[in-house]
Amino acid sequence: MKDSHYDVIGVGVGPFNLGLAALLEERTDKKAVFFDKSEVFQWHPGMLLEQSDLQVPFLADLVTLANPTSRYSFLNYLHVHNRMYQFYFFKRFDVPRLEYNDYCNWVVSELGNLQFGHLVTDVVYDEGNKIYQVEVQAVQSKETFTCTAEHIVIGTGSAPLIPSPIDEKLNDDIIHTSRYKHYEQDFKEARSITVVGSGQSAAEVFYDLLQTQVDNHYQLTWFTRSAGFFQLESGKLGQEVFSPDYVDYFQKLPYDKRKDALPMLGGLRNGVEAETLHAIYDLLYHRSINREDLAVTIQAMTAVNDVVKVEPRLYKLKCEQWQQEEEFTHESEKVIFATGYKPYMPKWLLNMQDDFKWESEKEFVVTRDYRLAFHNERTNHIFILTNLEHSHGASATNLALSVRRNQTIINSIVGDEIYPLQSNTVFQQFDRKEPRS
């Protein structure tokens, strides 16, 4: 790889860049390599809970919505692994997260353009030669080398979001849900556990703990600052905001209109799947028969503002029921924060920030085809797969639309419609125009 030149260098190998790598390999002659600092492919390993499912249909795999005949499709994965009939009798449109992770690892094993255990440490644009100089470090040997690229695709994903000042107090007793599986057994040996958050991850962890609570004898608490434990909006017309048509509409809006629209779409992105809420309630109901104390506390409208250690393995949570404006403390041996994620931006990208156009202090201008916009336009692009909510809407992290995004990026790189982009994909219309005939 040393001193090699590529048409495309991808930074990070999650599902987004993995799908891009597969689609590039299958229909283009572009020379590409994708680097990831992890030694192996990892997709939320701390949340691969048994019986937890993807929140999107299996058609939202890495490639199908761009090329249903692709050898890298989920259906072909089932075929290769002799699981087609089992999935047929499974009679589900969604798939277990564990199986999605296994599917992604199978695609990884089939591709030759991925380099794990390699960290991109710097990217510098060579204006004279019209290329990017990319510095890469082998994680184990610490050896560094440089290669060059026509285009860069940033798929560095997200990092756990923990509210301040708690973010500085994480340890083996206070964790983010992204690490839950690594600590699960140790946590279940505690006398008290508190889950903080209101989304799908919080509900899945709470349910997992609830199932083993009786045998392990711990007090279980679930706090959220949200107004309630609400169900994810799953209405079919409502879900059409996760469509190319809505992205086209949203991206053309002025910045202030886009920002105003995001909170109104919250119910389509945030919340808990109905099946998970039903499972939690049903288990609580069955246990409540002839039992006065379930050793369970579930409370909304409650912010956890700080965590203070009072004894070894015992912490005091400083809380506020914000509607009543009443502060209180809650003691717990273990605390799990399900407080979401924030985009991860490499330091070398931030070093270029004066070259970019910005829409706000923290949000750069992103074109419809996912390019960072430069003050001085260039033919060598940096495509971005994260921190897109402000520019492309609530669908920024949707797996199905990540395929459309990869189609768009490949077409832009190649300069031809290698993967045709379909329009009029939904029944409703978003902008004001004459009704469809």
Short mmCIF file of C-alpha atoms in Angstrom, two decimals:
data_model
loop_
_atom_site.label_atom_id
_atom_site.label_comp_id
_atom_site.label_asym_id
_atom_site.label_seq_id
_atom_site.Cartn_x
_atom_site.Cartn_y
_atom_site.Cartn_z
CA MET A 1 0.00 0.00 0.00
CA LYS A 2 2.94 2.33 0.63
CA ASP A 3 3.18 5.12 -1.97
CA SER A 4 0.13 3.68 -3.75
CA HIS A 5 -2.32 5.92 -5.54
CA TYR A 6 -6.09 5.34 -5.35
CA ASP A 7 -9.14 6.80 -6.95
CA VAL A 8 -10.93 6.58 -3.59
CA ILE A 9 -9.75 6.21 -0.01
CA GLY A 10 -12.41 5.52 2.58
CA VAL A 11 -11.83 6.41 6.22
CA GLY A 12 -13.65 4.04 8.56
CA VAL A 13 -15.42 0.75 7.78
CA GLY A 14 -18.90 0.68 9.21
CA PRO A 15 -22.03 -0.37 7.29
CA PHE A 16 -22.00 2.89 5.30
CA ASN A 17 -18.49 2.60 3.88
CA LEU A 18 -18.76 -1.18 3.71
CA GLY A 19 -21.72 -0.82 1.35
CA LEU A 20 -19.78 1.75 -0.68
CA ALA A 21 -16.84 -0.64 -0.94
CA ALA A 22 -19.11 -3.42 -2.19
CA LEU A 23 -20.88 -1.26 -4.77
CA LEU A 24 -17.58 0.20 -6.04
CA GLU A 25 -16.04 -3.25 -6.40
CA GLU A 26 -19.02 -4.67 -8.22
CA ARG A 27 -19.64 -2.17 -11.01
CA THR A 28 -16.63 0.13 -11.38
CA ASP A 29 -12.95 -0.17 -12.18
CA LYS A 30 -12.03 2.47 -9.62
CA LYS A 31 -9.08 1.59 -7.42
CA ALA A 32 -10.24 1.96 -3.80
CA VAL A 33 -9.08 1.12 -0.31
CA PHE A 34 -10.90 1.55 3.00
CA PHE A 35 -9.00 1.87 6.29
CA ASP A 36 -10.32 1.18 9.78
CA LYS A 37 -8.41 1.28 13.06
CA SER A 38 -10.25 -1.78 14.46
CA GLU A 39 -8.60 -5.14 13.91
CA VAL A 40 -11.88 -6.67 12.75
CA PHE A 41 -15.25 -5.40 11.59
CA GLN A 42 -17.35 -4.33 14.57
CA TRP A 43 -20.93 -3.09 14.43
CA HIS A 44 -22.13 -1.93 17.86
CA PRO A 45 -20.67 -5.03 19.55
CA GLY A 46 -21.77 -3.81 22.96
CA MET A 47 -25.42 -3.90 21.90
CA LEU A 48 -25.65 -7.21 20.06
CA LEU A 49 -28.35 -8.50 22.38
CA GLU A 50 -30.08 -11.77 21.69
CA GLN A 51 -33.58 -11.29 20.25
CA SER A 52 -32.94 -7.62 19.36
CA ASP A 53 -33.76 -6.71 15.77
CA LEU A 54 -32.90 -4.08 13.19
CA GLN A 55 -35.42 -1.26 13.00
CA VAL A 56 -35.45 -1.44 9.19
CA PRO A 57 -36.46 -4.26 6.79
CA PHE A 58 -33.85 -6.68 5.44
CA LEU A 59 -34.11 -4.93 2.05
CA ALA A 60 -32.09 -2.14 3.70
CA ASP A 61 -28.95 -4.25 3.52
CA LEU A 62 -25.69 -2.95 2.09
CA VAL A 63 -26.58 -3.14 -1.60
CA THR A 64 -30.09 -4.36 -2.51
CA LEU A 65 -31.76 -0.97 -3.00
CA ALA A 66 -29.02 -0.09 -5.49
CA ASN A 67 -28.66 -3.49 -7.14
CA PRO A 68 -31.07 -6.30 -6.17
CA THR A 69 -28.96 -8.78 -8.16
CA SER A 70 -25.78 -8.04 -6.19
CA ARG A 71 -23.83 -11.00 -4.84
CA TYR A 72 -23.45 -9.00 -1.62
CA SER A 73 -27.17 -8.92 -0.81
CA PHE A 74 -28.63 -10.26 2.42
CA LEU A 75 -30.63 -12.83 0.46
CA ASN A 76 -27.45 -14.14 -1.15
CA TYR A 77 -25.87 -14.30 2.31
CA LEU A 78 -28.78 -16.50 3.40
CA HIS A 79 -28.38 -18.65 0.29
CA VAL A 80 -24.63 -19.10 0.76
CA HIS A 81 -25.09 -20.04 4.42
CA ASN A 82 -28.01 -22.43 3.78
CA ARG A 83 -30.40 -20.28 5.79
CA MET A 84 -32.89 -19.37 3.08
CA TYR A 85 -35.59 -21.80 4.20
CA GLN A 86 -35.15 -20.93 7.87
CA PHE A 87 -35.62 -17.26 7.03
CA TYR A 88 -38.61 -18.13 4.85
CA PHE A 89 -40.32 -19.87 7.77
CA PHE A 90 -39.17 -17.08 10.12
CA LYS A 91 -41.79 -14.96 8.30
CA ARG A 92 -40.26 -11.65 9.33
CA PHE A 93 -39.34 -8.58 7.30
CA ASP A 94 -36.76 -7.50 9.84
CA VAL A 95 -33.66 -9.43 10.89
CA PRO A 96 -31.86 -9.99 14.21
CA ARG A 97 -29.01 -7.60 14.88
CA LEU A 98 -26.70 -10.54 15.48
CA GLU A 99 -27.49 -11.84 12.00
CA TYR A 100 -27.02 -8.42 10.40
CA ASN A 101 -23.60 -8.23 12.03
CA ASP A 102 -22.78 -11.73 10.72
CA TYR A 103 -23.97 -10.68 7.25
CA CYS A 104 -21.69 -7.63 7.30
CA ASN A 105 -18.74 -9.76 8.37
CA TRP A 106 -19.45 -12.12 5.49
CA VAL A 107 -19.33 -9.19 3.04
CA VAL A 108 -16.05 -8.09 4.65
CA SER A 109 -14.61 -11.55 4.03
CA GLU A 110 -15.61 -11.37 0.35
CA LEU A 111 -14.05 -7.97 -0.40
CA GLY A 112 -10.40 -7.25 -1.12
CA ASN A 113 -10.41 -3.46 -0.69
CA LEU A 114 -10.62 -3.27 3.14
CA GLN A 115 -7.67 -2.75 5.46
CA PHE A 116 -8.38 -3.23 9.16
CA GLY A 117 -5.90 -2.34 11.88
CA HIS A 118 -4.94 0.83 10.03
CA LEU A 119 -5.64 4.34 11.29
CA VAL A 120 -5.74 7.38 9.01
CA THR A 121 -3.80 9.97 11.00
CA ASP A 122 -3.67 12.85 8.55
CA VAL A 123 -5.01 14.03 5.21
CA VAL A 124 -3.52 17.00 3.38
CA TYR A 125 -4.61 18.39 0.02
CA ASP A 126 -1.81 18.85 -2.50
CA GLU A 127 -3.13 21.77 -4.53
CA GLY A 128 -0.37 21.57 -7.12
CA ASN A 129 -0.82 17.89 -7.96
CA LYS A 130 -4.58 17.84 -7.29
CA ILE A 131 -4.45 14.87 -4.94
CA TYR A 132 -4.86 14.11 -1.25
CA GLN A 133 -1.83 12.95 0.70
CA VAL A 134 -3.08 10.38 3.22
CA GLU A 135 -0.95 9.34 6.18
CA VAL A 136 -1.80 5.91 7.62
CA GLN A 137 -0.53 4.14 10.72
CA ALA A 138 -0.58 0.38 11.28
CA VAL A 139 -2.15 0.06 14.73
CA GLN A 140 -0.03 -2.85 15.96
CA SER A 141 3.40 -2.07 14.50
CA LYS A 142 2.97 1.74 14.65
CA GLU A 143 4.56 1.90 11.20
CA THR A 144 3.34 4.84 9.14
CA PHE A 145 3.15 5.23 5.40
CA THR A 146 1.64 7.64 2.91
CA CYS A 147 -0.62 7.00 -0.06
CA THR A 148 -2.56 9.34 -2.31
CA ALA A 149 -6.12 9.61 -3.52
CA GLU A 150 -8.31 11.51 -5.93
CA HIS A 151 -11.21 11.50 -3.48
CA ILE A 152 -11.80 10.85 0.23
CA VAL A 153 -14.93 9.34 1.79
CA ILE A 154 -15.30 9.89 5.55
CA GLY A 155 -17.31 7.17 7.28
CA THR A 156 -16.03 7.51 10.83
CA GLY A 157 -19.47 7.03 12.34
CA SER A 158 -20.39 8.30 15.77
CA ALA A 159 -19.15 8.35 19.35
CA PRO A 160 -21.16 7.86 22.55
CA LEU A 161 -22.83 11.03 23.78
CA ILE A 162 -22.68 11.45 27.57
CA PRO A 163 -23.93 14.66 29.22
CA SER A 164 -21.40 16.82 31.04
CA PRO A 165 -20.03 16.53 33.74
CA ILE A 166 -20.81 12.80 33.72
CA ASP A 167 -18.76 12.26 30.55
CA GLU A 168 -15.58 12.61 32.64
CA LYS A 169 -16.68 10.04 35.23
CA LEU A 170 -17.17 6.91 33.13
CA ASN A 171 -15.60 3.79 34.60
CA ASP A 172 -16.40 0.09 35.04
CA ASP A 173 -19.54 1.00 37.01
CA ILE A 174 -20.78 3.92 34.88
CA ILE A 175 -21.00 3.09 31.19
CA HIS A 176 -22.70 3.97 27.92
CA THR A 177 -24.99 1.38 26.32
CA SER A 178 -22.40 0.94 23.55
CA ARG A 179 -20.37 -1.07 26.09
CA TYR A 180 -23.22 -2.97 27.72
CA LYS A 181 -22.46 -6.49 26.46
CA HIS A 182 -18.88 -6.19 27.69
CA TYR A 183 -20.10 -5.49 31.24
CA GLU A 184 -23.38 -7.39 31.30
CA GLN A 185 -22.44 -10.23 33.65
CA ASP A 186 -20.66 -7.96 36.12
CA PHE A 187 -23.62 -5.58 36.19
CA LYS A 188 -26.09 -8.39 36.84
CA GLU A 189 -24.17 -9.27 40.01
CA ALA A 190 -24.83 -5.83 41.50
CA ARG A 191 -27.55 -4.99 44.02
CA SER A 192 -28.89 -2.03 42.05
CA ILE A 193 -28.79 -0.90 38.41
CA THR A 194 -30.07 2.32 36.83
CA VAL A 195 -30.73 2.87 33.12
CA VAL A 196 -30.88 6.48 31.87
CA GLY A 197 -32.48 7.28 28.50
CA SER A 198 -35.69 6.74 26.56
CA GLY A 199 -34.83 5.33 23.13
CA GLN A 200 -34.65 1.82 21.72
CA SER A 201 -31.25 1.08 23.26
CA ALA A 202 -32.44 2.09 26.73
CA ALA A 203 -35.54 -0.08 26.38
CA GLU A 204 -33.60 -3.11 25.13
CA VAL A 205 -31.08 -2.92 27.96
CA PHE A 206 -33.85 -2.40 30.54
CA TYR A 207 -35.75 -5.40 29.17
CA ASP A 208 -32.63 -7.55 29.16
CA LEU A 209 -32.02 -6.65 32.81
CA LEU A 210 -35.67 -7.12 33.68
CA GLN A 211 -35.66 -10.68 32.38
CA THR A 212 -32.88 -11.76 34.77
CA GLN A 213 -33.81 -9.52 37.70
CA VAL A 214 -35.69 -12.12 39.74
CA ASP A 215 -32.84 -14.63 39.67
CA ASN A 216 -30.17 -12.01 40.37
CA HIS A 217 -32.06 -9.98 43.00
CA TYR A 218 -31.19 -6.41 41.99
CA GLN A 219 -33.18 -3.19 42.22
CA LEU A 220 -33.84 -1.93 38.69
CA THR A 221 -34.52 1.72 37.81
CA TRP A 222 -35.26 3.44 34.51
CA PHE A 223 -35.08 7.25 34.28
CA THR A 224 -35.57 9.48 31.27
CA ARG A 225 -35.72 13.25 30.92
CA SER A 226 -38.27 12.81 28.11
CA ALA A 227 -41.92 13.50 28.89
CA GLY A 228 -42.72 9.80 28.64
CA PHE A 229 -41.70 6.37 27.37
CA PHE A 230 -43.09 6.83 23.89
CA GLN A 231 -43.50 4.46 20.99
CA LEU A 232 -41.59 5.03 17.77
CA GLU A 233 -43.91 6.37 15.08
CA SER A 234 -44.22 3.62 12.50
CA GLY A 235 -47.10 4.79 10.31
CA LYS A 236 -46.42 3.95 6.69
CA LEU A 237 -47.05 7.43 5.29
CA GLY A 238 -45.03 8.93 8.11
CA GLN A 239 -42.13 6.65 7.29
CA GLU A 240 -41.97 8.12 3.79
CA VAL A 241 -39.70 10.87 5.15
CA PHE A 242 -37.01 8.17 4.94
CA SER A 243 -37.18 8.37 1.16
CA PRO A 244 -35.04 9.95 -1.57
CA ASP A 245 -37.94 12.26 -2.42
CA TYR A 246 -38.02 13.75 1.07
CA VAL A 247 -34.22 14.14 1.16
CA ASP A 248 -34.43 16.06 -2.14
CA TYR A 249 -37.13 18.29 -0.67
CA PHE A 250 -35.40 18.80 2.67
CA GLN A 251 -31.98 19.53 1.21
CA LYS A 252 -33.34 22.40 -0.89
CA LEU A 253 -34.85 24.19 2.12
CA PRO A 254 -33.05 27.18 3.64
CA TYR A 255 -30.89 26.33 6.65
CA ASP A 256 -33.28 27.83 9.21
CA LYS A 257 -36.25 25.91 7.77
CA ARG A 258 -34.27 22.66 7.89
CA LYS A 259 -33.36 23.23 11.53
CA ASP A 260 -36.97 24.05 12.40
CA ALA A 261 -38.17 20.85 10.74
CA LEU A 262 -35.89 18.45 12.64
CA PRO A 263 -37.68 18.54 16.03
CA MET A 264 -41.02 17.90 14.30
CA LEU A 265 -39.59 14.67 12.88
CA GLY A 266 -38.42 13.46 16.28
CA GLY A 267 -41.17 10.87 16.68
CA LEU A 268 -40.02 9.15 13.50
CA ARG A 269 -36.44 8.81 14.73
CA ASN A 270 -36.67 8.62 18.49
CA GLY A 271 -38.75 6.32 20.61
CA VAL A 272 -39.13 2.62 21.27
CA GLU A 273 -40.46 -0.10 19.00
CA ALA A 274 -43.99 -1.11 20.00
CA GLU A 275 -42.97 -4.77 20.40
CA THR A 276 -40.30 -3.85 22.96
CA LEU A 277 -42.66 -1.71 25.02
CA HIS A 278 -45.27 -4.46 24.92
CA ALA A 279 -42.74 -7.06 26.04
CA ILE A 280 -41.65 -4.90 28.99
CA TYR A 281 -45.21 -4.19 30.08
CA ASP A 282 -46.32 -7.80 29.72
CA LEU A 283 -43.42 -9.07 31.83
CA LEU A 284 -44.16 -6.47 34.52
CA TYR A 285 -47.83 -7.41 34.47
CA HIS A 286 -47.20 -11.14 34.91
CA ARG A 287 -44.78 -10.49 37.75
CA SER A 288 -47.22 -8.17 39.49
CA ILE A 289 -49.67 -11.01 40.17
CA ASN A 290 -49.59 -11.61 43.94
CA ARG A 291 -46.46 -9.51 44.30
CA GLU A 292 -46.44 -6.19 46.13
CA ASP A 293 -42.88 -5.10 45.38
CA LEU A 294 -41.40 -5.60 41.92
CA ALA A 295 -38.15 -3.82 42.89
CA VAL A 296 -38.61 -1.74 39.72
CA THR A 297 -38.82 2.03 39.31
CA ILE A 298 -39.78 3.60 35.97
CA GLN A 299 -39.89 7.39 35.90
CA ALA A 300 -40.03 9.91 33.06
CA MET A 301 -39.52 13.69 33.19
CA THR A 302 -36.38 13.03 35.21
CA ALA A 303 -32.99 14.47 34.33
CA VAL A 304 -29.82 12.91 35.74
CA ASN A 305 -27.49 15.89 36.10
CA ASP A 306 -24.52 14.32 37.86
CA VAL A 307 -23.17 11.11 39.38
CA VAL A 308 -21.10 11.22 42.58
CA LYS A 309 -19.23 8.31 44.12
CA VAL A 310 -20.16 7.86 47.80
CA GLU A 311 -18.62 4.44 48.50
CA PRO A 312 -16.67 1.88 46.51
CA ARG A 313 -19.21 0.54 43.97
CA LEU A 314 -21.96 2.89 45.15
CA TYR A 315 -22.99 6.14 43.44
CA LYS A 316 -25.41 8.94 44.13
CA LEU A 317 -27.30 10.27 41.11
CA LYS A 318 -28.30 13.92 41.33
CA CYS A 319 -31.71 14.05 39.64
CA GLU A 320 -34.49 16.52 38.92
CA GLN A 321 -38.13 15.90 38.11
CA TRP A 322 -38.16 18.91 35.82
CA GLN A 323 -41.92 19.31 35.51
CA GLN A 324 -42.29 19.59 39.27
CA GLU A 325 -38.94 21.40 39.55
CA GLU A 326 -38.04 19.00 42.35
CA GLU A 327 -34.48 17.81 42.91
CA PHE A 328 -33.69 14.47 44.56
CA THR A 329 -30.91 11.89 44.84
CA HIS A 330 -30.95 8.22 43.87
CA GLU A 331 -28.37 5.61 44.85
CA SER A 332 -27.21 2.87 42.50
CA GLU A 333 -24.23 0.53 42.21
CA LYS A 334 -24.28 0.51 38.42
CA VAL A 335 -25.43 3.13 35.91
CA ILE A 336 -26.00 2.72 32.16
CA PHE A 337 -26.46 5.81 30.02
CA ALA A 338 -28.49 5.31 26.85
CA THR A 339 -28.07 8.93 25.83
CA GLY A 340 -27.36 8.49 22.15
CA TYR A 341 -24.43 9.32 19.93
CA LYS A 342 -22.69 12.30 18.36
CA PRO A 343 -20.85 12.45 15.02
CA TYR A 344 -17.16 11.61 15.28
CA MET A 345 -14.97 14.05 13.37
CA PRO A 346 -11.28 13.17 12.86
CA LYS A 347 -8.82 15.81 14.06
CA TRP A 348 -7.25 16.06 10.62
CA LEU A 349 -10.63 17.04 9.18
CA LEU A 350 -11.02 19.83 11.71
CA ASN A 351 -7.57 21.08 10.71
CA MET A 352 -9.09 21.84 7.29
CA GLN A 353 -12.06 23.73 8.67
CA ASP A 354 -10.98 27.09 7.27
CA ASP A 355 -11.21 25.59 3.77
CA PHE A 356 -14.88 24.61 4.19
CA LYS A 357 -18.03 26.61 3.89
CA TRP A 358 -20.08 26.57 7.12
CA GLU A 359 -23.80 26.93 7.81
CA SER A 360 -23.28 27.42 11.54
CA GLU A 361 -20.44 27.22 14.04
CA LYS A 362 -20.66 23.43 14.09
CA GLU A 363 -22.32 22.51 10.80
CA PHE A 364 -20.56 22.62 7.46
CA VAL A 365 -22.21 23.01 4.07
CA VAL A 366 -22.85 19.66 2.41
CA THR A 367 -23.97 19.43 -1.22
CA ARG A 368 -26.81 17.21 -2.41
CA ASP A 369 -24.27 14.58 -3.49
CA TYR A 370 -22.66 14.58 -0.01
CA ARG A 371 -19.57 16.64 -0.82
CA LEU A 372 -18.08 19.10 1.60
CA ALA A 373 -18.30 22.54 -0.03
CA PHE A 374 -15.00 24.41 -0.22
CA HIS A 375 -14.48 28.16 -0.52
CA ASN A 376 -12.28 27.41 -3.51
CA GLU A 377 -14.02 24.65 -5.41
CA ARG A 378 -11.91 21.67 -6.38
CA THR A 379 -12.37 18.61 -8.56
CA ASN A 380 -11.00 16.36 -5.81
CA HIS A 381 -13.79 15.81 -3.34
CA ILE A 382 -14.22 14.89 0.30
CA PHE A 383 -17.50 13.04 0.75
CA ILE A 384 -19.01 12.85 4.21
CA LEU A 385 -21.27 10.12 5.61
CA THR A 386 -21.75 11.57 9.08
CA ASN A 387 -22.93 14.86 10.65
CA LEU A 388 -25.55 15.20 7.90
CA GLU A 389 -28.76 15.74 9.84
CA HIS A 390 -28.72 19.49 9.30
CA SER A 391 -28.22 19.10 5.55
CA HIS A 392 -30.08 15.92 4.62
CA GLY A 393 -32.61 15.49 7.40
CA ALA A 394 -33.79 12.84 9.82
CA SER A 395 -32.77 10.10 7.41
CA ALA A 396 -29.06 10.86 7.79
CA THR A 397 -28.34 7.60 9.64
CA ASN A 398 -31.01 5.43 8.01
CA LEU A 399 -29.52 2.21 6.62
CA ALA A 400 -31.78 2.16 3.56
CA LEU A 401 -30.88 5.69 2.53
CA SER A 402 -27.20 4.99 3.11
CA VAL A 403 -27.43 2.81 -0.03
CA ARG A 404 -28.90 5.72 -1.99
CA ARG A 405 -26.14 7.94 -0.62
CA ASN A 406 -23.50 5.48 -1.84
CA GLN A 407 -25.13 5.35 -5.27
CA THR A 408 -24.97 9.14 -5.44
CA ILE A 409 -21.32 9.26 -4.36
CA ILE A 410 -20.24 6.60 -6.86
CA ASN A 411 -22.06 8.34 -9.71
CA SER A 412 -20.34 11.59 -8.76
CA ILE A 413 -16.90 9.98 -8.61
CA VAL A 414 -17.29 8.11 -11.90
CA GLY A 415 -19.03 11.00 -13.66
CA ASP A 416 -21.75 8.71 -14.98
CA GLU A 417 -24.96 7.15 -13.68
CA ILE A 418 -23.47 3.76 -12.84
CA TYR A 419 -26.28 3.21 -10.35
CA PRO A 420 -29.50 4.85 -11.62
CA LEU A 421 -31.24 7.02 -9.04
CA GLN A 422 -34.98 6.51 -8.89
CA SER A 423 -37.41 9.35 -8.19
CA ASN A 424 -41.13 9.48 -7.38
CA THR A 425 -40.55 6.67 -4.89
CA VAL A 426 -43.40 7.50 -2.48
CA PHE A 427 -47.14 8.15 -2.64
CA GLN A 428 -47.10 11.63 -1.13
CA GLN A 429 -45.47 14.84 -2.31
CA PHE A 430 -43.60 17.27 -0.10
CA ASP A 431 -43.21 20.48 -2.09
CA ARG A 432 -46.02 22.60 -3.49
CA LYS A 433 -46.59 21.64 -7.09
CA GLU A 434 -49.33 20.41 -9.34
CA PRO A 435 -50.74 17.03 -8.23
CA ARG A 436 -49.38 14.03 -10.07
CA SER A 437 -51.51 12.96 -12.99
#
